[in-house]
Short mmCIF file of C-alpha atoms and ligand atoms in Angstrom, two decimals:
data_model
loop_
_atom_site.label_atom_id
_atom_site.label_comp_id
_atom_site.label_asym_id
_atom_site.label_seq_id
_atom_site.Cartn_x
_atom_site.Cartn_y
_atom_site.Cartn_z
CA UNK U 831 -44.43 139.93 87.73
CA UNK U 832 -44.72 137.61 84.85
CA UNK U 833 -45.83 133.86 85.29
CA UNK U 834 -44.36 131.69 82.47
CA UNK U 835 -45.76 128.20 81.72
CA UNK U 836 -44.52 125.52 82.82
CA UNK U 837 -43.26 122.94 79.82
CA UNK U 838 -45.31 120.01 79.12
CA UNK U 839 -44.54 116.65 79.57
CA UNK U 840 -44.80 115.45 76.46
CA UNK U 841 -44.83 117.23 72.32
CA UNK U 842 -47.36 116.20 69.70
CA UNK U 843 -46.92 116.92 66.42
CA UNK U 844 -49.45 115.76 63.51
CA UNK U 845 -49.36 117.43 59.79
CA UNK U 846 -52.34 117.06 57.38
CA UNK U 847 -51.44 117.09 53.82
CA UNK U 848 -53.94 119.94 51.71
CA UNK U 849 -55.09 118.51 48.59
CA UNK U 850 -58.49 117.36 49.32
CA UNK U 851 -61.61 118.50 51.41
CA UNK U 852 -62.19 116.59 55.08
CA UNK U 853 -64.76 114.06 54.83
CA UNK U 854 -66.07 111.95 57.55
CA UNK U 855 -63.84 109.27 57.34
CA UNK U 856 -60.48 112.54 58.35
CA UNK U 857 -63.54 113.44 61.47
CA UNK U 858 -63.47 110.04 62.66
CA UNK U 859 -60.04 108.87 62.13
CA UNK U 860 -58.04 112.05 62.71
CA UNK U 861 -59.67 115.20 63.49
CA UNK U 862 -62.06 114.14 66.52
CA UNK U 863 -59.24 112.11 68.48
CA UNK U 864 -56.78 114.92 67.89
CA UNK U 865 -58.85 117.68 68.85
CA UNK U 866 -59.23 115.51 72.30
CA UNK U 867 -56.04 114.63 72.58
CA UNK U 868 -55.12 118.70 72.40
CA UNK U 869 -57.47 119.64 75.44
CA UNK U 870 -54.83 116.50 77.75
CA UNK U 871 -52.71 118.37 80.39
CA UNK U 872 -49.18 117.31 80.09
CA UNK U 873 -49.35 117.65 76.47
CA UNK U 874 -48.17 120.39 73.84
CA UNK U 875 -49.68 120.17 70.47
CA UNK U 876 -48.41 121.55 67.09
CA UNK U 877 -51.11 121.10 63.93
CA UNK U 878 -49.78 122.37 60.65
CA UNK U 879 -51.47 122.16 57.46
CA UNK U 880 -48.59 120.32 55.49
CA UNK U 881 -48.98 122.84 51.83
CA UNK U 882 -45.09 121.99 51.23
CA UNK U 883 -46.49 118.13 50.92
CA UNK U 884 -49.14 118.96 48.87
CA UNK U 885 -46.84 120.58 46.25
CA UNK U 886 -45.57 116.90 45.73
CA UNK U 887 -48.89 115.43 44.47
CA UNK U 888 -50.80 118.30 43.59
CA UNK U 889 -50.12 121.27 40.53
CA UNK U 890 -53.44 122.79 41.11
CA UNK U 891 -53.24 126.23 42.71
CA UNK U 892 -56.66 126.91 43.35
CA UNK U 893 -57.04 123.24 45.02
CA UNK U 894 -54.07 123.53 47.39
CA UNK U 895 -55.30 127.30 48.49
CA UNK U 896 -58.72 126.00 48.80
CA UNK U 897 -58.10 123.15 50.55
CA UNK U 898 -55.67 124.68 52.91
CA UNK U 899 -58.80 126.49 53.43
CA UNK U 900 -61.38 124.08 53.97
CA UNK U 901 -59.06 122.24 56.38
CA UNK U 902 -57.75 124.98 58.48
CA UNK U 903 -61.71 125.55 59.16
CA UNK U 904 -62.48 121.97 59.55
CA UNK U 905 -60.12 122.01 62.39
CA UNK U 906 -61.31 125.03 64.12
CA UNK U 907 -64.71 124.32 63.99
CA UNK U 908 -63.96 120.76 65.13
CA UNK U 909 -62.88 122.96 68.37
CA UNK U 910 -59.23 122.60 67.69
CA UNK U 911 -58.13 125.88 70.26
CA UNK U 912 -55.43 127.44 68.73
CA UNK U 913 -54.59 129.64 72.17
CA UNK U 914 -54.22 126.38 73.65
CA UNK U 915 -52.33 124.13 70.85
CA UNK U 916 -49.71 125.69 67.85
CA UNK U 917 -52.10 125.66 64.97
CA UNK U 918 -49.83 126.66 62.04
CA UNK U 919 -49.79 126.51 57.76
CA UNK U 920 -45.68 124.39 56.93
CA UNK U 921 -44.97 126.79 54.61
CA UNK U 922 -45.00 130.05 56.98
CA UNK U 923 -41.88 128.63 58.51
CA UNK U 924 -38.73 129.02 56.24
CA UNK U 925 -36.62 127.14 58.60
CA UNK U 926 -38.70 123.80 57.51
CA UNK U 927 -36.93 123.96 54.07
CA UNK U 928 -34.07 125.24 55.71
CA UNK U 929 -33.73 122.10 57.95
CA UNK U 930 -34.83 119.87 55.34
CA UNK U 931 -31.02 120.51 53.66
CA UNK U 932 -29.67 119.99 56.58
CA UNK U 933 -31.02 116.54 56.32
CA UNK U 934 -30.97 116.00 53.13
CA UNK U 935 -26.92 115.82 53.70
CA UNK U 936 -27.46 113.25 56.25
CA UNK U 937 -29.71 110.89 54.78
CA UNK U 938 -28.04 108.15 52.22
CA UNK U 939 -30.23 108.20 49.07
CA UNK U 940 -30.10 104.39 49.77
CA UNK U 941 -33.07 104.99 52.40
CA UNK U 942 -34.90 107.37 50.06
CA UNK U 943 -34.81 105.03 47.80
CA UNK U 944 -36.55 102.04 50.00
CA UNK U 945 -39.55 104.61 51.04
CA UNK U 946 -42.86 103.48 50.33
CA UNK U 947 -44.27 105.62 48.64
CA UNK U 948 -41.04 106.42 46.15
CA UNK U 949 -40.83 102.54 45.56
CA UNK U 950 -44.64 102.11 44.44
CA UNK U 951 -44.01 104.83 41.86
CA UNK U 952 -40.96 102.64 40.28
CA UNK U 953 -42.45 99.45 40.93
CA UNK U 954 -45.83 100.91 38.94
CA UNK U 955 -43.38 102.31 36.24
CA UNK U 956 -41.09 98.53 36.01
CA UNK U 957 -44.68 96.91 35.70
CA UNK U 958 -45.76 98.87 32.92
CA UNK U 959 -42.69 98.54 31.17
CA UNK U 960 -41.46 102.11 31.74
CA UNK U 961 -38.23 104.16 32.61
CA UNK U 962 -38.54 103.34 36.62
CA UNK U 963 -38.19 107.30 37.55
CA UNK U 964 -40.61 107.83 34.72
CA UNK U 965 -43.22 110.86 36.28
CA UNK U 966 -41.39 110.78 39.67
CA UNK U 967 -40.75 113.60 40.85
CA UNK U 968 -37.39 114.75 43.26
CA UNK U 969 -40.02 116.08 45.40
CA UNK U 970 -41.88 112.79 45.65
CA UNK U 971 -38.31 111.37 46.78
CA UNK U 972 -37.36 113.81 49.44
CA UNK U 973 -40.97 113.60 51.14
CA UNK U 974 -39.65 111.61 54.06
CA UNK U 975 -36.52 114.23 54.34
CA UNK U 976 -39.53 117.40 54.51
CA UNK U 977 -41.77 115.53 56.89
CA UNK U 978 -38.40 114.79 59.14
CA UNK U 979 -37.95 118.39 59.15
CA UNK U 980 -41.72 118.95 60.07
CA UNK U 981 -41.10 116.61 62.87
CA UNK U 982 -37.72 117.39 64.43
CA UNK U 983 -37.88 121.11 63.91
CA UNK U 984 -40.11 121.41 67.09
CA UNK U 985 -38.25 118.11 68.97
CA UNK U 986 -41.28 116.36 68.65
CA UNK U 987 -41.87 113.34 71.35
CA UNK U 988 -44.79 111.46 69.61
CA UNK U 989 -46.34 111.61 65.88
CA UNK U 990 -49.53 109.92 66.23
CA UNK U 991 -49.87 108.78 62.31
CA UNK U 992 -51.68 105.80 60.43
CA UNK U 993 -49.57 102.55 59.42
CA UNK U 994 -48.54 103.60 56.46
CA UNK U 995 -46.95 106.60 58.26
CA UNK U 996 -44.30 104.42 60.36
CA UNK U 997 -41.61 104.32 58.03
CA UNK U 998 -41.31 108.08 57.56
CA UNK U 999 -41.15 108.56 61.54
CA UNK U 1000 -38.39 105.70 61.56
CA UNK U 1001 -36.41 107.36 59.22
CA UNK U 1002 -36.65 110.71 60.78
CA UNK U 1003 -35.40 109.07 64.27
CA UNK U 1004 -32.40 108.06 61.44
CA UNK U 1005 -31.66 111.61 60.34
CA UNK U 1006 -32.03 112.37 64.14
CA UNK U 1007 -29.56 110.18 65.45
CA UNK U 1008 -26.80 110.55 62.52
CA UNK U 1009 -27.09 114.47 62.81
CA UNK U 1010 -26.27 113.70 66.75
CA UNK U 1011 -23.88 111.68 66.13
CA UNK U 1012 -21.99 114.26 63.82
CA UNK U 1013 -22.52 117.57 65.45
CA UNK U 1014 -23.56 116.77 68.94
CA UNK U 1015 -27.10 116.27 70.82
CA UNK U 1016 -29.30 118.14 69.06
CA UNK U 1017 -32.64 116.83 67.69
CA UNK U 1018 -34.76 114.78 69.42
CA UNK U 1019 -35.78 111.44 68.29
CA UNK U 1020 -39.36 110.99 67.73
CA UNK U 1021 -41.62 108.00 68.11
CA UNK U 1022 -44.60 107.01 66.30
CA UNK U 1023 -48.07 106.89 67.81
CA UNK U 1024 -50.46 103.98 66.53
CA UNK U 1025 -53.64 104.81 66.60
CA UNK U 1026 -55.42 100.91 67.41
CA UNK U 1027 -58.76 102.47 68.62
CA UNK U 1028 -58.94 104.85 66.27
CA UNK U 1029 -62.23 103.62 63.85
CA UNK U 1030 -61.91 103.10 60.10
CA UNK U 1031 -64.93 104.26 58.71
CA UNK U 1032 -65.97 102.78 56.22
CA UNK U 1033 -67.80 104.36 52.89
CA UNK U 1034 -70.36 104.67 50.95
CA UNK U 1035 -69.21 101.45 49.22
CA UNK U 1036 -68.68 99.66 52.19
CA UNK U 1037 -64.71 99.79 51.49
CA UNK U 1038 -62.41 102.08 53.76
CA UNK U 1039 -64.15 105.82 52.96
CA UNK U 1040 -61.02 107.25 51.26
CA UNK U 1041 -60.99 109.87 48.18
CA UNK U 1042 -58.76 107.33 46.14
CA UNK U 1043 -62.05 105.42 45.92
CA UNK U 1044 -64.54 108.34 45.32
CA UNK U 1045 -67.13 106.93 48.08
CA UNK U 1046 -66.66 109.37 50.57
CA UNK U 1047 -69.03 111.70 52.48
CA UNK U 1048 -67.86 115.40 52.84
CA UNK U 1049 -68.14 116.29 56.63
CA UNK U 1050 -69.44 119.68 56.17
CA UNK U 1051 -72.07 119.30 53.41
CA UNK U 1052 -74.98 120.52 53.85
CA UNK U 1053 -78.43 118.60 54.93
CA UNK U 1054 -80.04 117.83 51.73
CA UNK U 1055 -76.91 116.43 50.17
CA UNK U 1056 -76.06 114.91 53.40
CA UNK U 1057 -79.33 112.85 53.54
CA UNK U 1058 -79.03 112.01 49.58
CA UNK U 1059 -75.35 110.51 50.06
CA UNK U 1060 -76.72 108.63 53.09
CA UNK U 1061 -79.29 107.34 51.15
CA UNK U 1062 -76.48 105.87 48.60
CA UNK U 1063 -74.44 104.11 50.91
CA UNK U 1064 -74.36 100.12 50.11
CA UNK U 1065 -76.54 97.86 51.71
CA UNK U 1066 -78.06 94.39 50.79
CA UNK U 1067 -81.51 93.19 49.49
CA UNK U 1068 -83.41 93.07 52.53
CA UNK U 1069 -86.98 93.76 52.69
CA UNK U 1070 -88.69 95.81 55.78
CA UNK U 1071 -90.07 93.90 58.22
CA UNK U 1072 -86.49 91.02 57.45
CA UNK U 1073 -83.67 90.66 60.06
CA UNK U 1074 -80.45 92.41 59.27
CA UNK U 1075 -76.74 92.03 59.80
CA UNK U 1076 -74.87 94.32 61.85
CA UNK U 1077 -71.31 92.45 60.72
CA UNK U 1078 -70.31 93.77 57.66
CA UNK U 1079 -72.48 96.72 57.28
CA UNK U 1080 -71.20 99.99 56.24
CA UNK U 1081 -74.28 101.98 57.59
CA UNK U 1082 -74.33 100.46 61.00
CA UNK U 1083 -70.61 101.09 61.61
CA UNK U 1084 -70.37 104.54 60.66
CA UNK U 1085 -73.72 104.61 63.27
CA UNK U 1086 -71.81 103.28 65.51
CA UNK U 1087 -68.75 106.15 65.12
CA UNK U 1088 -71.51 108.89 66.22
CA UNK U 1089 -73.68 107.34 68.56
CA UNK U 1090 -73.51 106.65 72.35
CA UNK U 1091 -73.59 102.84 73.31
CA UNK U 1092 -76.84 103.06 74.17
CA UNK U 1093 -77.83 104.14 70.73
CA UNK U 1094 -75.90 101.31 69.11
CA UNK U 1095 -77.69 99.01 71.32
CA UNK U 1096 -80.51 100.00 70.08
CA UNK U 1097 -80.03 99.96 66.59
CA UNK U 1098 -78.57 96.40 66.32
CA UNK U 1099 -81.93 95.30 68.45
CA UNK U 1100 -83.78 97.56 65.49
CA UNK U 1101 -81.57 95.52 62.81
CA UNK U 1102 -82.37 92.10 64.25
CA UNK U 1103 -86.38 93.32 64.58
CA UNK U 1104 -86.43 94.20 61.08
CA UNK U 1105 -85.75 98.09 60.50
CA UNK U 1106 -85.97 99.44 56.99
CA UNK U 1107 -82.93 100.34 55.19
CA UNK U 1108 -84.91 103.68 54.31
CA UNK U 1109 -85.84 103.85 58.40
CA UNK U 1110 -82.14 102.94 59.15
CA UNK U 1111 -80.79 105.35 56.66
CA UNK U 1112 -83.14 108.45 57.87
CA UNK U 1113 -81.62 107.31 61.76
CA UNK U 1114 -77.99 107.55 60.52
CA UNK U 1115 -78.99 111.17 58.83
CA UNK U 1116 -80.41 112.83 61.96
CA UNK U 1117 -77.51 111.24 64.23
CA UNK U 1118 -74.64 112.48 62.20
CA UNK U 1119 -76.26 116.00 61.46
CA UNK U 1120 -76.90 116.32 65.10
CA UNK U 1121 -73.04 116.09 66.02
CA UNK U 1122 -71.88 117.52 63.05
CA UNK U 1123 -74.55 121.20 62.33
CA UNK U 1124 -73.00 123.04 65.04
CA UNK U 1125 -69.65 122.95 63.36
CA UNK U 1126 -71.03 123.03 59.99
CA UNK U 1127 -72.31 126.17 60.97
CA UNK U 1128 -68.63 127.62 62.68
CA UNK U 1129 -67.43 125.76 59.33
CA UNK U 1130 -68.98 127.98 56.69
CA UNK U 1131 -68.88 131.01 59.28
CA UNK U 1132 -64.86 130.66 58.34
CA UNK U 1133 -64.96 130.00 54.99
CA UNK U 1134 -67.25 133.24 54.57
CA UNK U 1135 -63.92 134.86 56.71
CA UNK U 1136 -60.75 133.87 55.05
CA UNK U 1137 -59.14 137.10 56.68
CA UNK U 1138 -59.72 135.72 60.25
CA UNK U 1139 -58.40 132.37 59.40
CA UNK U 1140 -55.44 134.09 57.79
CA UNK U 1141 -54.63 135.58 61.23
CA UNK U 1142 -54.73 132.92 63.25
CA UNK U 1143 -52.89 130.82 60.78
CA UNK U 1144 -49.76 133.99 61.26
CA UNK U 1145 -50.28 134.06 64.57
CA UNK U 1146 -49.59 130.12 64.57
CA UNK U 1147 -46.55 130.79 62.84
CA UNK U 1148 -45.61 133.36 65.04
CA UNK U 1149 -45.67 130.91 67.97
CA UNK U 1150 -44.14 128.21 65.97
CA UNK U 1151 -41.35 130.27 65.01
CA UNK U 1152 -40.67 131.66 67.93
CA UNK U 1153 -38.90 127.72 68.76
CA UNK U 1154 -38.00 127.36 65.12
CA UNK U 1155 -35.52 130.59 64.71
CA UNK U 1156 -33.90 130.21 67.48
CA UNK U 1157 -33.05 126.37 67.26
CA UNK U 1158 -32.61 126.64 63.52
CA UNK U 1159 -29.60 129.50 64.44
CA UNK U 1160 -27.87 126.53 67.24
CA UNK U 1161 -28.47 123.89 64.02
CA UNK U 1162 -27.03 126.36 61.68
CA UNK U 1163 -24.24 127.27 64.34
CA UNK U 1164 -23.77 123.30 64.93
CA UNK U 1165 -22.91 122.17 61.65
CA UNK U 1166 -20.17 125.67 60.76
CA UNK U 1167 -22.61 128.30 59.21
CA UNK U 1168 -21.02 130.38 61.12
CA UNK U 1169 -20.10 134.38 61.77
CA UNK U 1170 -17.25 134.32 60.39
CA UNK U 1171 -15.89 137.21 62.79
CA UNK U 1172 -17.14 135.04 65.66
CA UNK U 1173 -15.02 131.77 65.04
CA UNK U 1174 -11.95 134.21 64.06
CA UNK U 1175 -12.14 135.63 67.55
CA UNK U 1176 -13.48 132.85 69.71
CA UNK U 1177 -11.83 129.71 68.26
CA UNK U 1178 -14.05 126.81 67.35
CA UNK U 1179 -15.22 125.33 70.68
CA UNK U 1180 -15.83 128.50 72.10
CA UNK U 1181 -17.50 130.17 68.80
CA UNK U 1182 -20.50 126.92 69.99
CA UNK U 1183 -20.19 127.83 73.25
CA UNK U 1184 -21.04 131.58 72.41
CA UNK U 1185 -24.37 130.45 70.72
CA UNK U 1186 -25.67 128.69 73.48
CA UNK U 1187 -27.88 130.15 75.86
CA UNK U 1188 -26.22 130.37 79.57
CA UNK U 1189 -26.89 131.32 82.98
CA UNK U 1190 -24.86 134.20 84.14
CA UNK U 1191 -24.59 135.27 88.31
CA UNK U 1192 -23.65 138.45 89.59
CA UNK U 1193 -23.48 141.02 92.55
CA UNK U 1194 -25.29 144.19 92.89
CA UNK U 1195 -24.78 147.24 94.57
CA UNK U 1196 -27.50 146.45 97.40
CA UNK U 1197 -25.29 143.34 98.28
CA UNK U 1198 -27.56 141.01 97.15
CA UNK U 1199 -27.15 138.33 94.00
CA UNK U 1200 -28.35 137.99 91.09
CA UNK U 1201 -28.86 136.14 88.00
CA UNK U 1202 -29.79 136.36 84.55
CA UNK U 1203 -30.68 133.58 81.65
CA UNK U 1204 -29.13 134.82 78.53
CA UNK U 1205 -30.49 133.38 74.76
CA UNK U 1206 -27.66 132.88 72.66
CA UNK U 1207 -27.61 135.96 71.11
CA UNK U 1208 -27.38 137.16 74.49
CA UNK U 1209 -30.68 139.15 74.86
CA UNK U 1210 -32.09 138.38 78.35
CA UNK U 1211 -34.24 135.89 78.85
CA UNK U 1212 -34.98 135.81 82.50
CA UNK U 1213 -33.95 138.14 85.66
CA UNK U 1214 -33.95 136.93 88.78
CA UNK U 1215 -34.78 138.61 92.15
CA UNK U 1216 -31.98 139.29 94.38
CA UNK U 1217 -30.95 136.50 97.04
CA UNK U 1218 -29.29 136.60 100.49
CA UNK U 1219 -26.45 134.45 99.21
CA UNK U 1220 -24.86 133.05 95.77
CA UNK U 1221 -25.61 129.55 96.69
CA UNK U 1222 -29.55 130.60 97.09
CA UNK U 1223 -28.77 131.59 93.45
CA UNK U 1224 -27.11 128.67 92.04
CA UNK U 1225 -29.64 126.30 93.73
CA UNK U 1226 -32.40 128.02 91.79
CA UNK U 1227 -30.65 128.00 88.53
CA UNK U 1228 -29.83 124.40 89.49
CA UNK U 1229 -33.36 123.64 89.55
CA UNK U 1230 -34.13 125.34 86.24
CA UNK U 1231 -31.49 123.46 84.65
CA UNK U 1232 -33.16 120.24 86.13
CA UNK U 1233 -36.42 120.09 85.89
CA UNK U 1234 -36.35 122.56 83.13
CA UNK U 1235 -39.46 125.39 82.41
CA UNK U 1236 -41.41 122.85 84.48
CA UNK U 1237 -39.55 124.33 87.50
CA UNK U 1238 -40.92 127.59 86.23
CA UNK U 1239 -44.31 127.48 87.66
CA UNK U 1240 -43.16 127.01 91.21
CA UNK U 1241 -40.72 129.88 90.76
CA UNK U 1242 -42.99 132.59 89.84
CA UNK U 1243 -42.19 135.18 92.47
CA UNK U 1244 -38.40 134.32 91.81
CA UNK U 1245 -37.72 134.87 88.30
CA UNK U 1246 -39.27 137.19 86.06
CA UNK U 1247 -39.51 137.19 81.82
CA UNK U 1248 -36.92 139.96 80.27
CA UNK U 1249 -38.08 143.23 78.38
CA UNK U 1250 -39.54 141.82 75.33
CA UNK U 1251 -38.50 138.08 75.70
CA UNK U 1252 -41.23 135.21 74.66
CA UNK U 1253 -42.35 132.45 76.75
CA UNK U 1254 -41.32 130.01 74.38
CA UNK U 1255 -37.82 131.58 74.17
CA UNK U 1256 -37.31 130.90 77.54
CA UNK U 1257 -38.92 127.05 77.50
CA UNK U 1258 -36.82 126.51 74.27
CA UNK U 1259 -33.14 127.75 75.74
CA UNK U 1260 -33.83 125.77 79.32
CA UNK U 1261 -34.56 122.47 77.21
CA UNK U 1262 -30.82 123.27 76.06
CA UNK U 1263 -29.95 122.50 79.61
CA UNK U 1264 -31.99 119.77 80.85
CA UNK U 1265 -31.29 118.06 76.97
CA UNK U 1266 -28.10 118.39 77.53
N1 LIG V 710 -47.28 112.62 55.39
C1 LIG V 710 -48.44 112.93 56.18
C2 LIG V 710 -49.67 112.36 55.49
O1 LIG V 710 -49.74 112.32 54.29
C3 LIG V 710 -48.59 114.42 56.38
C4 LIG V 710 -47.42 114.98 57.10
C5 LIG V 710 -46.47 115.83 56.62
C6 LIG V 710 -47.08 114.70 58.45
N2 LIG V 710 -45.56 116.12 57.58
C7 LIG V 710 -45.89 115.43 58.71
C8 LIG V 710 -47.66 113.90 59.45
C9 LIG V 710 -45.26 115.36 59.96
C10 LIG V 710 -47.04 113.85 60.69
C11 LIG V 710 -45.85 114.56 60.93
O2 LIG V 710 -50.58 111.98 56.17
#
């Protein structure tokens, strides 16, 4: 008897863009919370390391392979499970691309042509005095259309993102709802997440740490330059021995991101008493490299392993396509890439009929009834036991149809997964029904 998990409330989806190497300000910001948020029950999780993205602003080889790298581990040794979440690399999934046409032919060029990030380019360019598509690339226009593929590929629920991130989830709710609108309830509109608690850590400067202003602190380097660029960071004239201002310095927030409250108590009393910069700094050292050697240690463990990281990363896209190939084929099937033999035979509302996946009862020689979930190629997804009666039957495909895979758990000694059918299969056709 095979259990099959129940589906969770509620899918997360978050990409990271590989052209640079995590520093503290990603840990902070992005890794730590979404590494917690991944361990919530109710919640399914999909990481991907957005390569396709990095194409856009990046013509580096070596970078994009090594930072792929350097973030993939970054993530794992952060604790990021990927048994628990789907921890996958954008461009092991051809459907992405493959969905991206299909919204590329929804979305006006009007929109594209209003994203932020497109805009600044021409703006930059009208400034100067310059052909306004001067050095833009179709690739840097079509980033919101990719990303909208990222996100309604796996009907995402929530992106959390940064501000600067809101536009692109607004217009992929666009493409969403005009692709419904044309071929029927499909995708799933998604909603950004706003991270307000979420810390900006500031760098070494005492600006936001970012690598567009080169004052940032690499999370996983080692202790000696680890001390040295905490030594650097910004602070004011002070002597030893003078009070000091918490407000508005760089060194006693990013304290403040790795200690307990109890620790930050303490340090603002040590501020106001006089601490050193040189005591303060040697404080901040040993606090971050507490939290952080442990990982820095599963860190370079992976780097020295890019084999094993290479596996999980396929295994991730096993998983992840494993929803993707399947919903891809009803998208495909949706808008008329069709069999052509199918249509010829079936006519056109039954040809989309045909592709969906559907419950089918039945009688069996010992008397007793049965039923089957076919996928819409018609492999089976599900066998049932046998019951006394067809409407014992139809209830319990009733309730699948409901409450969906979440009726799954509960049915365990009911229903059992077909010869050579995946989990996900199953969660992905019985959101057909309780989308629909
Ligand atoms: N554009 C995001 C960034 O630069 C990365 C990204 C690509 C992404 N695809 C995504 C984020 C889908 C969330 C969802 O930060």
């Amino acid at each position: 008897m095979t259990s099959v998990t129940p589906l969770p409330v509620t899918r997360f989806l978050t990409g990271i863009t590989t052209t640079g190497t995590p520093h503290l300000g990603n840990f902070v910001g992005s890794i730590r919370p979404s590494v917690a948020a991944s361990r919530l029950p109710g919640v399914q999780s999909f990481y991907f390391l957005a390569d396709y993205h990095a194409l856009i602003k990046c013509d580096e080889p070596a970078r994009i392979q090594r930072s792929t790298m350097e973030i993939a581990a970054s993530w794992l040794a952060a604790g990021l499970d990927p048994e628990r979440v789907v921890f996958y690399r954008q461009s092991d999934i051809p459907e992405i691309p493959e969905l991206t046409w299909l919204l590329t032919c929804v979305t006006g060029k009007g929109v594209l042509n209003r994203a932020h990030a497109y805009k600044a380019s021409v703006d930059k360019n009208e400034a100067a005095g310059n052909d306004p598509d001067a050095d833009v690339t179709a690739g840097l226009f079509m980033y919101p259309v990719l990303m909208g593929a990222d996100i309604l590929m796996f009907k995402t629920h929530k992106v959390p993102v940064g501000r600067d991130q809101i536009q692109h989830i607004e217009m992929a709710r666009d493409m969403a709802q005009r692709f419904n609108h044309l071929y029927g309830e499909r995708l799933v509109l998604p909603e950004a997440v706003i991270e307000e608690s979420v810390a900006l850590l500031p760098g070494l400067d005492g600006r936001k740490m970012s690598k567009s202003y080169d004052n940032t602190i690499p999370l996983f380097a080692p202790r000696e330059p680890l001390r040295k660029l905490i030594g650097s960071i910004l602070t004011d004239s002070r002597a030893p021995g003078e009070p000091k201002e918490v407000e508005g310095s760089a060194l006693f927030q990013i304290y403040q991101a790795f200690a307990s409250a109890a620790e930050t108590e303490a340090l603002r009393k040590a501020y106001a008493e006089g601490i050193s910069w040189g005591d303060a700094k040697q404080l901040l050292f040993e606090r971050i490299d507490q939290e952080v050697a442990p990982m820095r240690e599963r860190y370079h463990a992976l780097m020295a392993n890019p084999e094993e990281m290479e596996r999980v990363l396929l295994a991730g896209a096993r998983k992840a396509r494993e929803l993707a190939t399947p919903f891809m084929a009803e998208l495909r099937q949706a808008v008329g890439l069709r069999n052509l033999g199918a249509a010829a035979t079936t006519g056109k509302a039954k040809a989309a009929k045909a592709a969906a996946p559907a419950f089918k009862q039945y009688r069996e020689k010992d008397g007793q009834f049965y039923f089957k979930l076919l996928s819409a190629d018609a492999k089976v997804l599900l066998q049932s036991k046998g019951f006394d009666s067809p409407r014992e039957a139809a209830q319990t495909i009733a309730g699948l149809q409901k409450a969906g895979a979440g009726a799954l758990s509960s049915l365990g000694d009911q229903v059992t997964l077909g010869d050579g059918a995946a989990e996900a299969e199953v969660i992905a056709a019985l959101q057909h029904f309780s989308d629909s």
